[in-house]
XYZ file of C-alpha atoms in Angstrom:
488
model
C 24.562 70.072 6.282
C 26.675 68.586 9.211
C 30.218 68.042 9.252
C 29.611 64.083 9.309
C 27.580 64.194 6.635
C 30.217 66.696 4.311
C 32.679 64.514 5.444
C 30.709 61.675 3.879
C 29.977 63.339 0.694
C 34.124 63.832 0.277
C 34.603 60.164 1.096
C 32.017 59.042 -1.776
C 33.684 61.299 -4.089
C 37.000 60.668 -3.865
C 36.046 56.630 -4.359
C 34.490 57.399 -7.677
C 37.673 59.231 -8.987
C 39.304 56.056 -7.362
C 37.517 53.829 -9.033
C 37.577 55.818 -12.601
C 41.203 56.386 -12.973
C 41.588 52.397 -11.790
C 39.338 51.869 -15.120
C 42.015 53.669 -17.116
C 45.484 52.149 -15.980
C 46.188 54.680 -13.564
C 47.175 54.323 -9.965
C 44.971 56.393 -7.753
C 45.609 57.177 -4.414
C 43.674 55.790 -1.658
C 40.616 57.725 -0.447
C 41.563 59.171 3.464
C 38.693 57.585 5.720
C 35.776 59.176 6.893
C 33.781 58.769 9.294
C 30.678 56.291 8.703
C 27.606 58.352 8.459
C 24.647 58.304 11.095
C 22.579 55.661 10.565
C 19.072 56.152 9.116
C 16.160 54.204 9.190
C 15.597 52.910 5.602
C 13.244 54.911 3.312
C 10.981 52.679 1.331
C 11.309 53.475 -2.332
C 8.067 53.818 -3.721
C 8.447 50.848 -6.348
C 8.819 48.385 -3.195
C 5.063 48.979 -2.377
C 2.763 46.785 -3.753
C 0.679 48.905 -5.268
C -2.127 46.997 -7.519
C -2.822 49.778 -10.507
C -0.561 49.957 -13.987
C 2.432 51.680 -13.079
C 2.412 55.640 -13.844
C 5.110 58.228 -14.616
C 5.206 60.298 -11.781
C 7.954 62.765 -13.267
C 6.847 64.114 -17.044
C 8.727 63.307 -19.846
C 12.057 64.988 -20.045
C 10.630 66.880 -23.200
C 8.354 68.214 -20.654
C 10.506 69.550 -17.787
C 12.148 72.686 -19.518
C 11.802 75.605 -17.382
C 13.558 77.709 -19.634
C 12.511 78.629 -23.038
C 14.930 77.308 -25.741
C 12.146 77.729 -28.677
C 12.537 80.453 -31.390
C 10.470 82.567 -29.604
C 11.584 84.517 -26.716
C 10.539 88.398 -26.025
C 13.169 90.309 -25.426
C 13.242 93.739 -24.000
C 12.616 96.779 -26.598
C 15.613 99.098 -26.592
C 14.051 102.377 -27.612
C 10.720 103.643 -28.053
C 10.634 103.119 -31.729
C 11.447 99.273 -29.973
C 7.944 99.226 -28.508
C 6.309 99.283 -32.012
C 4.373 102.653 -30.565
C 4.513 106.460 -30.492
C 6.298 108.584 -27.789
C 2.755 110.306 -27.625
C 1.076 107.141 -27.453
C 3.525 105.785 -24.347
C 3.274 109.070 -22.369
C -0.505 108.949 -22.406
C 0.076 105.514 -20.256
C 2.450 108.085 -17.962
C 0.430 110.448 -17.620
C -2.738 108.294 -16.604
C -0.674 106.686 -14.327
C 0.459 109.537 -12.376
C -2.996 111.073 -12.268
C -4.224 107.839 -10.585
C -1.283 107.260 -8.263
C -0.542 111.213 -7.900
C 3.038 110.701 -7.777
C 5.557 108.166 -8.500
C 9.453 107.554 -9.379
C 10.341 107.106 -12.882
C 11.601 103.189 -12.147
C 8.007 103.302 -10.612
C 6.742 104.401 -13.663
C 8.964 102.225 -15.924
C 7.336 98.975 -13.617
C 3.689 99.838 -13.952
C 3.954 100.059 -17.727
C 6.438 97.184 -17.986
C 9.093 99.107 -20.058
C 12.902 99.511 -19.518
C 13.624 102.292 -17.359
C 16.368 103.211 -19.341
C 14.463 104.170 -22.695
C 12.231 106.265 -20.571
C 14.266 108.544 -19.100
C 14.339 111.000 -22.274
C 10.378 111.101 -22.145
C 10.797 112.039 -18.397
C 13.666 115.181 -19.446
C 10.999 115.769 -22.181
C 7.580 115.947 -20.353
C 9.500 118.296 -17.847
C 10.572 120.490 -20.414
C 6.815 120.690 -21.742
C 5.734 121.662 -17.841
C 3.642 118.329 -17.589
C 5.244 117.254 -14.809
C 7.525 118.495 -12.093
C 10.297 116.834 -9.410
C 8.744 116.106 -6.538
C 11.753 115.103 -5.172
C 14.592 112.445 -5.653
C 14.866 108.826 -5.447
C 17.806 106.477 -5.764
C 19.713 105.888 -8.470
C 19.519 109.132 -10.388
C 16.038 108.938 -10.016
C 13.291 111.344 -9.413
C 9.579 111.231 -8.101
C 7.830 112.537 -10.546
C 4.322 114.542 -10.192
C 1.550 116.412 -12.847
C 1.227 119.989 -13.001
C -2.271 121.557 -14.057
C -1.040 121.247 -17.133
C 0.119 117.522 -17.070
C -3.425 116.641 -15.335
C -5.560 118.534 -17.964
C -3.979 116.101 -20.534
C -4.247 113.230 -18.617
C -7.706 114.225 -18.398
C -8.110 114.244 -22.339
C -5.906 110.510 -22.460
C -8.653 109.184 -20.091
C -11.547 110.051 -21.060
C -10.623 108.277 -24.320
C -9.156 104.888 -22.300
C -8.432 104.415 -18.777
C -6.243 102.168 -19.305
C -2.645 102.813 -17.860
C -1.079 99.038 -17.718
C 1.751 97.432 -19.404
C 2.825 99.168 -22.708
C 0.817 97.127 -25.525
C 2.564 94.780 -28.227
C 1.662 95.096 -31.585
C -0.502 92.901 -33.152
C 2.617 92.119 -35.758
C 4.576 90.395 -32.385
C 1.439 88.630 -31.008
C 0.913 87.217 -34.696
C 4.488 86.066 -34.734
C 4.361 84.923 -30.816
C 1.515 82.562 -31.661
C 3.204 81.130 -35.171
C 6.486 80.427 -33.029
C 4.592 78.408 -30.038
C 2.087 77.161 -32.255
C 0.933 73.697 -31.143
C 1.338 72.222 -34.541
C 5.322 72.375 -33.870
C 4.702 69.955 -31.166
C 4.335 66.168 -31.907
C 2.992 64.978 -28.595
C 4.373 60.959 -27.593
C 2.774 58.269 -26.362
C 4.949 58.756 -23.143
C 3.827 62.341 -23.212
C -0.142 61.354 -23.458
C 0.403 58.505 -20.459
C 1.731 61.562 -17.888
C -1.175 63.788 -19.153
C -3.834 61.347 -18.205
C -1.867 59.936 -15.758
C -4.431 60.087 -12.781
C -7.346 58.306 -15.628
C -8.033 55.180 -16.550
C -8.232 55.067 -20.055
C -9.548 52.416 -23.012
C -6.302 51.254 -24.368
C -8.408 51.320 -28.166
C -9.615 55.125 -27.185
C -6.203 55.566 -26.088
C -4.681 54.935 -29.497
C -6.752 56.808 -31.265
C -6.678 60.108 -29.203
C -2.884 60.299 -29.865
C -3.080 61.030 -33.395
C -6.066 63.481 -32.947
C -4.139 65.583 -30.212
C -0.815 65.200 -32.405
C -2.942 67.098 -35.260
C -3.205 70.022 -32.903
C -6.678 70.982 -35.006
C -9.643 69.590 -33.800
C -11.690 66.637 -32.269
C -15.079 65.305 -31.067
C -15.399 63.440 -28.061
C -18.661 62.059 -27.305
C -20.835 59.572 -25.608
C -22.641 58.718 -23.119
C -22.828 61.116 -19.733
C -20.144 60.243 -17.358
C -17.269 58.631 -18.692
C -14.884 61.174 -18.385
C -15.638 63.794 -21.462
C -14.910 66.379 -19.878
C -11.785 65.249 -18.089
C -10.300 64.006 -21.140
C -10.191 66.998 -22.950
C -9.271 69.435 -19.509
C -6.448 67.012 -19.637
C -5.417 67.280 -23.284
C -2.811 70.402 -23.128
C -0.586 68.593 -20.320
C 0.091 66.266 -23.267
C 2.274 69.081 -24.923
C 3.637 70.031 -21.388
C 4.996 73.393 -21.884
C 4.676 77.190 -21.523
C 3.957 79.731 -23.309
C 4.372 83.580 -23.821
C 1.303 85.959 -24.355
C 0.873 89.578 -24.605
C -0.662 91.354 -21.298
C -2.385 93.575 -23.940
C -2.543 94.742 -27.666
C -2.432 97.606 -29.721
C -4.461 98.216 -32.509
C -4.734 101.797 -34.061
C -5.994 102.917 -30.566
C -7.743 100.174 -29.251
C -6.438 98.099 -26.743
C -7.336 94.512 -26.318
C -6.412 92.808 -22.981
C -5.201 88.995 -23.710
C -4.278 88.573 -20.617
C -6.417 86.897 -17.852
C -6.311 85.935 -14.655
C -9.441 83.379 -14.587
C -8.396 81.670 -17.449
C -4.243 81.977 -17.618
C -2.166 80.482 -15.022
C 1.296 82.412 -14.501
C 4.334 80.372 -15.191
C 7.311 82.834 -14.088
C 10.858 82.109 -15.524
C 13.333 80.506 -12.058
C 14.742 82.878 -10.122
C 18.028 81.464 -11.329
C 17.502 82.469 -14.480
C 18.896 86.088 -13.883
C 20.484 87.369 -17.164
C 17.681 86.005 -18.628
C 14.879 87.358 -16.825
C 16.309 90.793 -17.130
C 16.347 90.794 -20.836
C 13.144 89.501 -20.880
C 10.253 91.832 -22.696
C 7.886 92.427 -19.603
C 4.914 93.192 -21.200
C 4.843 89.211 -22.433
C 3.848 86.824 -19.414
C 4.745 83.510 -19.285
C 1.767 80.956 -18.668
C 1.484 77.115 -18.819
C -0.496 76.204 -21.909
C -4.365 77.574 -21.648
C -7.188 75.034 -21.223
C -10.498 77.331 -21.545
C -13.435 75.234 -20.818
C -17.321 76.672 -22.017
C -20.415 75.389 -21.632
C -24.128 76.245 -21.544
C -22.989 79.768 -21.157
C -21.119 80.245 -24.769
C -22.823 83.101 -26.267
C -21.964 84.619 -29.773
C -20.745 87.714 -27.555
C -17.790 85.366 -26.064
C -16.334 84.715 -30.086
C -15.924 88.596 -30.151
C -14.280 91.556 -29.338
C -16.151 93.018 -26.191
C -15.379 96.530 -25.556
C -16.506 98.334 -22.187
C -17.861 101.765 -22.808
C -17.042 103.084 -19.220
C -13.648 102.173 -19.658
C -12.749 102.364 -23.285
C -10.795 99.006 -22.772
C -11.748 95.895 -25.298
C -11.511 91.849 -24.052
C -10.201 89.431 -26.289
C -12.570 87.095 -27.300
C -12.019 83.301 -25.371
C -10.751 81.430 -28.796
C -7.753 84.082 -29.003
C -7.481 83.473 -25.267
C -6.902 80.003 -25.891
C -4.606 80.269 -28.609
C -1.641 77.801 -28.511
C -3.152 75.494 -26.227
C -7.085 73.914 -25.797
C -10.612 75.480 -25.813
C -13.218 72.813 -24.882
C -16.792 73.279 -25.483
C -18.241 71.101 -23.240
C -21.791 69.384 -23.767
C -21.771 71.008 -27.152
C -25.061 71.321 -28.959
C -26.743 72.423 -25.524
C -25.111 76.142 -25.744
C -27.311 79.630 -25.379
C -25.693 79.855 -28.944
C -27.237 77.790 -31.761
C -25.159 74.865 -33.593
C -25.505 76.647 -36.992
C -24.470 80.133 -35.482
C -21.255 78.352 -34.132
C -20.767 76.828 -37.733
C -21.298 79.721 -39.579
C -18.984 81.913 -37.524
C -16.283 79.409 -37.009
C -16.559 77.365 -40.220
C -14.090 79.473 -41.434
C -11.339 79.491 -39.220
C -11.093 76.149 -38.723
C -9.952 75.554 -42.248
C -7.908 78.705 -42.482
C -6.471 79.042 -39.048
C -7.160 82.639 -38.586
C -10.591 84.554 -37.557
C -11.465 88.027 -38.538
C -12.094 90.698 -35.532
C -14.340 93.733 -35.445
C -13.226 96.397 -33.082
C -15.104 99.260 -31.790
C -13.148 101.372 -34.401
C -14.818 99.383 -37.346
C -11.890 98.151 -38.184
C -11.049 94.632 -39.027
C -8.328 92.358 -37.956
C -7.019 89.224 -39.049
C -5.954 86.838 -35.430
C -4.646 83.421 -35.408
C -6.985 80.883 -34.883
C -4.455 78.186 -33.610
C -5.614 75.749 -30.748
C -6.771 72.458 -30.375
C -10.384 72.604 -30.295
C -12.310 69.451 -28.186
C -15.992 69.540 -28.572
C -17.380 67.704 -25.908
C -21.399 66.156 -26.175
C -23.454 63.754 -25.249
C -25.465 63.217 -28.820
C -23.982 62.116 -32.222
C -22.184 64.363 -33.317
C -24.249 63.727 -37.013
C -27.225 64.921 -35.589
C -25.464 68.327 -33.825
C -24.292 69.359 -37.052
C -23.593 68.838 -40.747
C -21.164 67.423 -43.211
C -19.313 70.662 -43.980
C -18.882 71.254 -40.173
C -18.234 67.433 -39.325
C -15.319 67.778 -42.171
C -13.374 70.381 -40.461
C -13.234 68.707 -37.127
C -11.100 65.649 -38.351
C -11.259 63.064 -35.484
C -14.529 61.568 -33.660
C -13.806 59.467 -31.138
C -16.630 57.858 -28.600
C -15.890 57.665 -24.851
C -17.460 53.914 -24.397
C -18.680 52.752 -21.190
C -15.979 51.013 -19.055
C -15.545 47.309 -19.263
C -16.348 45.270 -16.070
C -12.521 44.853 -15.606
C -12.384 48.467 -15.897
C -15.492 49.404 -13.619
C -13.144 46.706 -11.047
C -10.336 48.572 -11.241
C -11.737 52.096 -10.717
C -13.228 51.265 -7.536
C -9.962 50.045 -6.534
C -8.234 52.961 -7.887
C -11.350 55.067 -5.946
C -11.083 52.762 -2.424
C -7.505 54.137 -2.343
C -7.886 57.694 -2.873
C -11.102 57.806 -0.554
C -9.040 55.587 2.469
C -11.038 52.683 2.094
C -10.276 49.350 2.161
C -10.987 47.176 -1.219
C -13.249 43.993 -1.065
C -13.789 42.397 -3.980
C -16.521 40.284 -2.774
C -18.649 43.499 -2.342
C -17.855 44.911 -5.623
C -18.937 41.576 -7.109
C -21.933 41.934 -4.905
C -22.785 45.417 -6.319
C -22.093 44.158 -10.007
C -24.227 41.554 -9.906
C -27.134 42.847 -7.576
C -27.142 45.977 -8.796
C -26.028 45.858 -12.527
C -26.644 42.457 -13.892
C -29.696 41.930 -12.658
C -30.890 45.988 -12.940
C -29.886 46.227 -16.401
C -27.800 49.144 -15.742
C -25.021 49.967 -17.409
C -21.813 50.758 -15.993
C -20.305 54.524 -15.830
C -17.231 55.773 -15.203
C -18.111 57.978 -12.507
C -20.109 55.434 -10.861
C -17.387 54.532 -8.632
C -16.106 57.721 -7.721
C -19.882 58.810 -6.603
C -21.329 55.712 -5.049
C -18.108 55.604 -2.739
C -18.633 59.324 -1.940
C -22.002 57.996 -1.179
C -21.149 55.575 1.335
C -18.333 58.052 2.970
C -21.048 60.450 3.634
C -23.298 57.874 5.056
C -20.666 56.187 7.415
C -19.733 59.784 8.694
C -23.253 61.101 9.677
C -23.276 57.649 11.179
C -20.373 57.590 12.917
C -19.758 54.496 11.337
C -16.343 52.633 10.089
C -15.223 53.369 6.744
C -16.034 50.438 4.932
C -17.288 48.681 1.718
C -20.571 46.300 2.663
C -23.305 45.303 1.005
C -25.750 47.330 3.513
C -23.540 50.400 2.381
C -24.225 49.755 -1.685
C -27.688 49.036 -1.077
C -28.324 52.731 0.596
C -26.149 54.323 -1.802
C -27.248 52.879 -4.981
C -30.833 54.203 -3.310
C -29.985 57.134 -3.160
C -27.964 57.286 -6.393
C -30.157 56.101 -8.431
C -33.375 56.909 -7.183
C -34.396 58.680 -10.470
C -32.288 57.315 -13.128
């Protein structure tokens, strides 16, 4: 910052103390002058446009901005073995396969790939050197050494891999998930109407639907959404978790009696570190927890019974958590429901069940059985009734039912506005009334919500192989709607 412009910032705070202590009786000294500060040409403040569509929160709710965790749940950092919930054998198998697939490695190295304190490790280190499993390979920093296998040390990292390869962050028991996921459950949260208007803020949606999809997301159980093909199923319910705008902890991996069971992944969990300014924090945080935003898992045709369980890989010895524990405290959307790989009455059977109860039963490759939370927000998305898809019993357990109607023609109006802008073209209401009536009215067609969005698209990709102006005519609807249509 320049010295004009600190200069500036003194003046303006010395006047407010000026002007407060004048408020109270008291005499303040004048402020010293300052220097007037370089004139700037005015910034427009985005409420002085005149911009046409319902005004929309562009900052979330202030219930929604916490970076930092202030919930009852927050890992913290296990201060001994015993801390872990795990053996010392147990924890120096994950050594041991670590340094037989790096070859060598400091013990802070170590204490990072397995997501542990290097503090509560360095007793395991004195002790596997005293059993001749490993041996200095030199020092490091900080009282550290690099640390390497002897024939010994590889032989049983041999045995430890052959069982599992895995060698990742220490696992958490399934005690602390089951606790992690009661804590963060979504059925704490009481989503607001001001908290629903930022999650769909880039939709336009029914004021009626609007209504009644609050109290079904505030119920943090389950919903059908259905209707006809697109009016915005599917983005609805993608959209549905911002509404409780927050993060989450979850386990890299579990535990159980031998088996480990990754929770963690990539193509479904988006990372939501702590701030960097959060230091004391951070470093008391329990690093085998990561911190995501709230899970959305979408499925579709692909759902397969195999997905609702436990999938262990025999190469590896390392088991995948099924996709509804994956999308624990937050939404799993089964999109155009009733066309799955998996039958209607296999997904009721197996999940009739746990949407009563709010826990499922596990197999693992063990045989042994495990009790998991079943707590997210389940959206099924369709295109039939949902009466014909399945039956009472089912229909009972999935509390709200709300149809996605076609849009008005108000509606239809003001997407195409809404689509003109985002596409860079310029809105003429003549035309739309042109396509309305020519194409609608008189066609008998009814009017979609993604209409807009792809006719427009449409007429952009026509005007560029053309080389023509962007631009809404009637010439332009009557190729798109052509093409568009040309089947339906």
């Amino acid at each position: 910052m320049s010295d004009r412009g600190e200069d500036a910032k003194l003046a303006n705070l010395l006047a407010r103390i000026n002007n407060l202590t004048t408020q109270t009786g008291a005499k303040a000294a004048a402020a010293p002058s300052a220097p007037a500060p370089t004139p700037q040409t005015p910034r427009v403040a985005v409420e002085d446009l005149p911009v046409k569509a319902p005004p929309q929160p562009v900052q979330p709710p202030k219930n929604l901005q916490q970076d930092v965790p202030t919930d009852e749940f927050l890992p913290t950092a296990p201060t001994s073995i015993s801390g872990t919930g795990f053996t010392d054998s147990e924890i120096e198998a994950l050594v041991l396969k670590f340094l037989l697939a790096r070859g060598s490695g400091t013990g802070r190295q170590i204490a990072d790939q397995i997501s542990l304190p290097f503090m509560i490790l360095e007793d395991m280190f004195l002790a596997l050197k005293s059993e001749q499993l490993v041996v200095y390979r030199g020092s490091a920093a900080m009282n550290d050494y690099v640390y390497q296998l002897t024939d010994l040390g590889r032989e049983r990292a041999k045995r430890h891999q052959q069982n599992c390869t895995y060698f990742g962050a220490c696992p958490v028991t399934l005690e602390d998930y089951c606790s992690g996921v009661k804590a963060q459950s979504l059925t704490k949260l009481h989503p607001t109407q001001e908290d629903l208007k930022y999650a769909f803020r880039d939709l336009l949606v029914n004021p009626r639907m609007f209504a009644r999809l609050g109290p079904a997301i505030n119920s943090g159980k389950g919903m059908f959404l259905y209707g006809y093909p697109g009016n915005g199923k599917t983005s609805i319910a993608k959209r549905v978790t911002m509404a409780f705008g927050s993060t989450v902890w979850i386990p890299r991996a579990l535990g159980v009696d031998g088996d480990i069971i990754r929770v963690y992944d990539p193509m479904n969990h988006e990372l939501a570190p702590l701030p960097e300014t959060e230091g004391l924090i951070t470093n008391n945080i329990d690093r085998r927890w990561v911190r995501i935003k709230r899970p959305t898992i979408v499925v579709g045709g692909e759902l397969t019974m195999d997905h609702l369980e436990v999938s262990h890989n025999e190469a590896t010895g390392i088991c995948e958590a099924p996709l509804q524990m994956k999308s624990n405290c937050g939404t799993l959307v089964i999109d155009d429901f009733g066309r799955q790989r998996i039958s209607t009455d296999e997904l009721l059977n197996r999940w009739i069940v746990p949407l009563e109860e709010r826990h499922d039963f596990l197999n693992l490759p063990s045989g042994k059985s495990i009790q998991v939370p079943f707590d997210q927000l389940i959206v099924f998305s369709t295109n039939l009734e949902p009466k014909d898809l399945v039956d009472e019993a089912f229909l009972r357990r999935i509390p709200y039912k709300i149809e996605v109607i076609d849009p008005s023609e108000p509606e239809f109006r003001k997407l195409f506005e809404l689509m003109c802008r985002s596409l860079k073209f310029e809105y003429r209401e003549d035309v739309i009334t042109y396509l309305i009536e020519h194409h609608y009215k008189k066609a008998g067609r009814n009017f979609r919500a993604c209409h807009p969005r792809d006719l427009l698209l449409q007429i952009r990709n026509h005007c560029l192989y053309s080389r023509q102006k962007l631009e809404l005519t009637p010439q332009n609807f009557d190729f798109a709607v052509d093409n568009y249509f040309a089947v339906m």
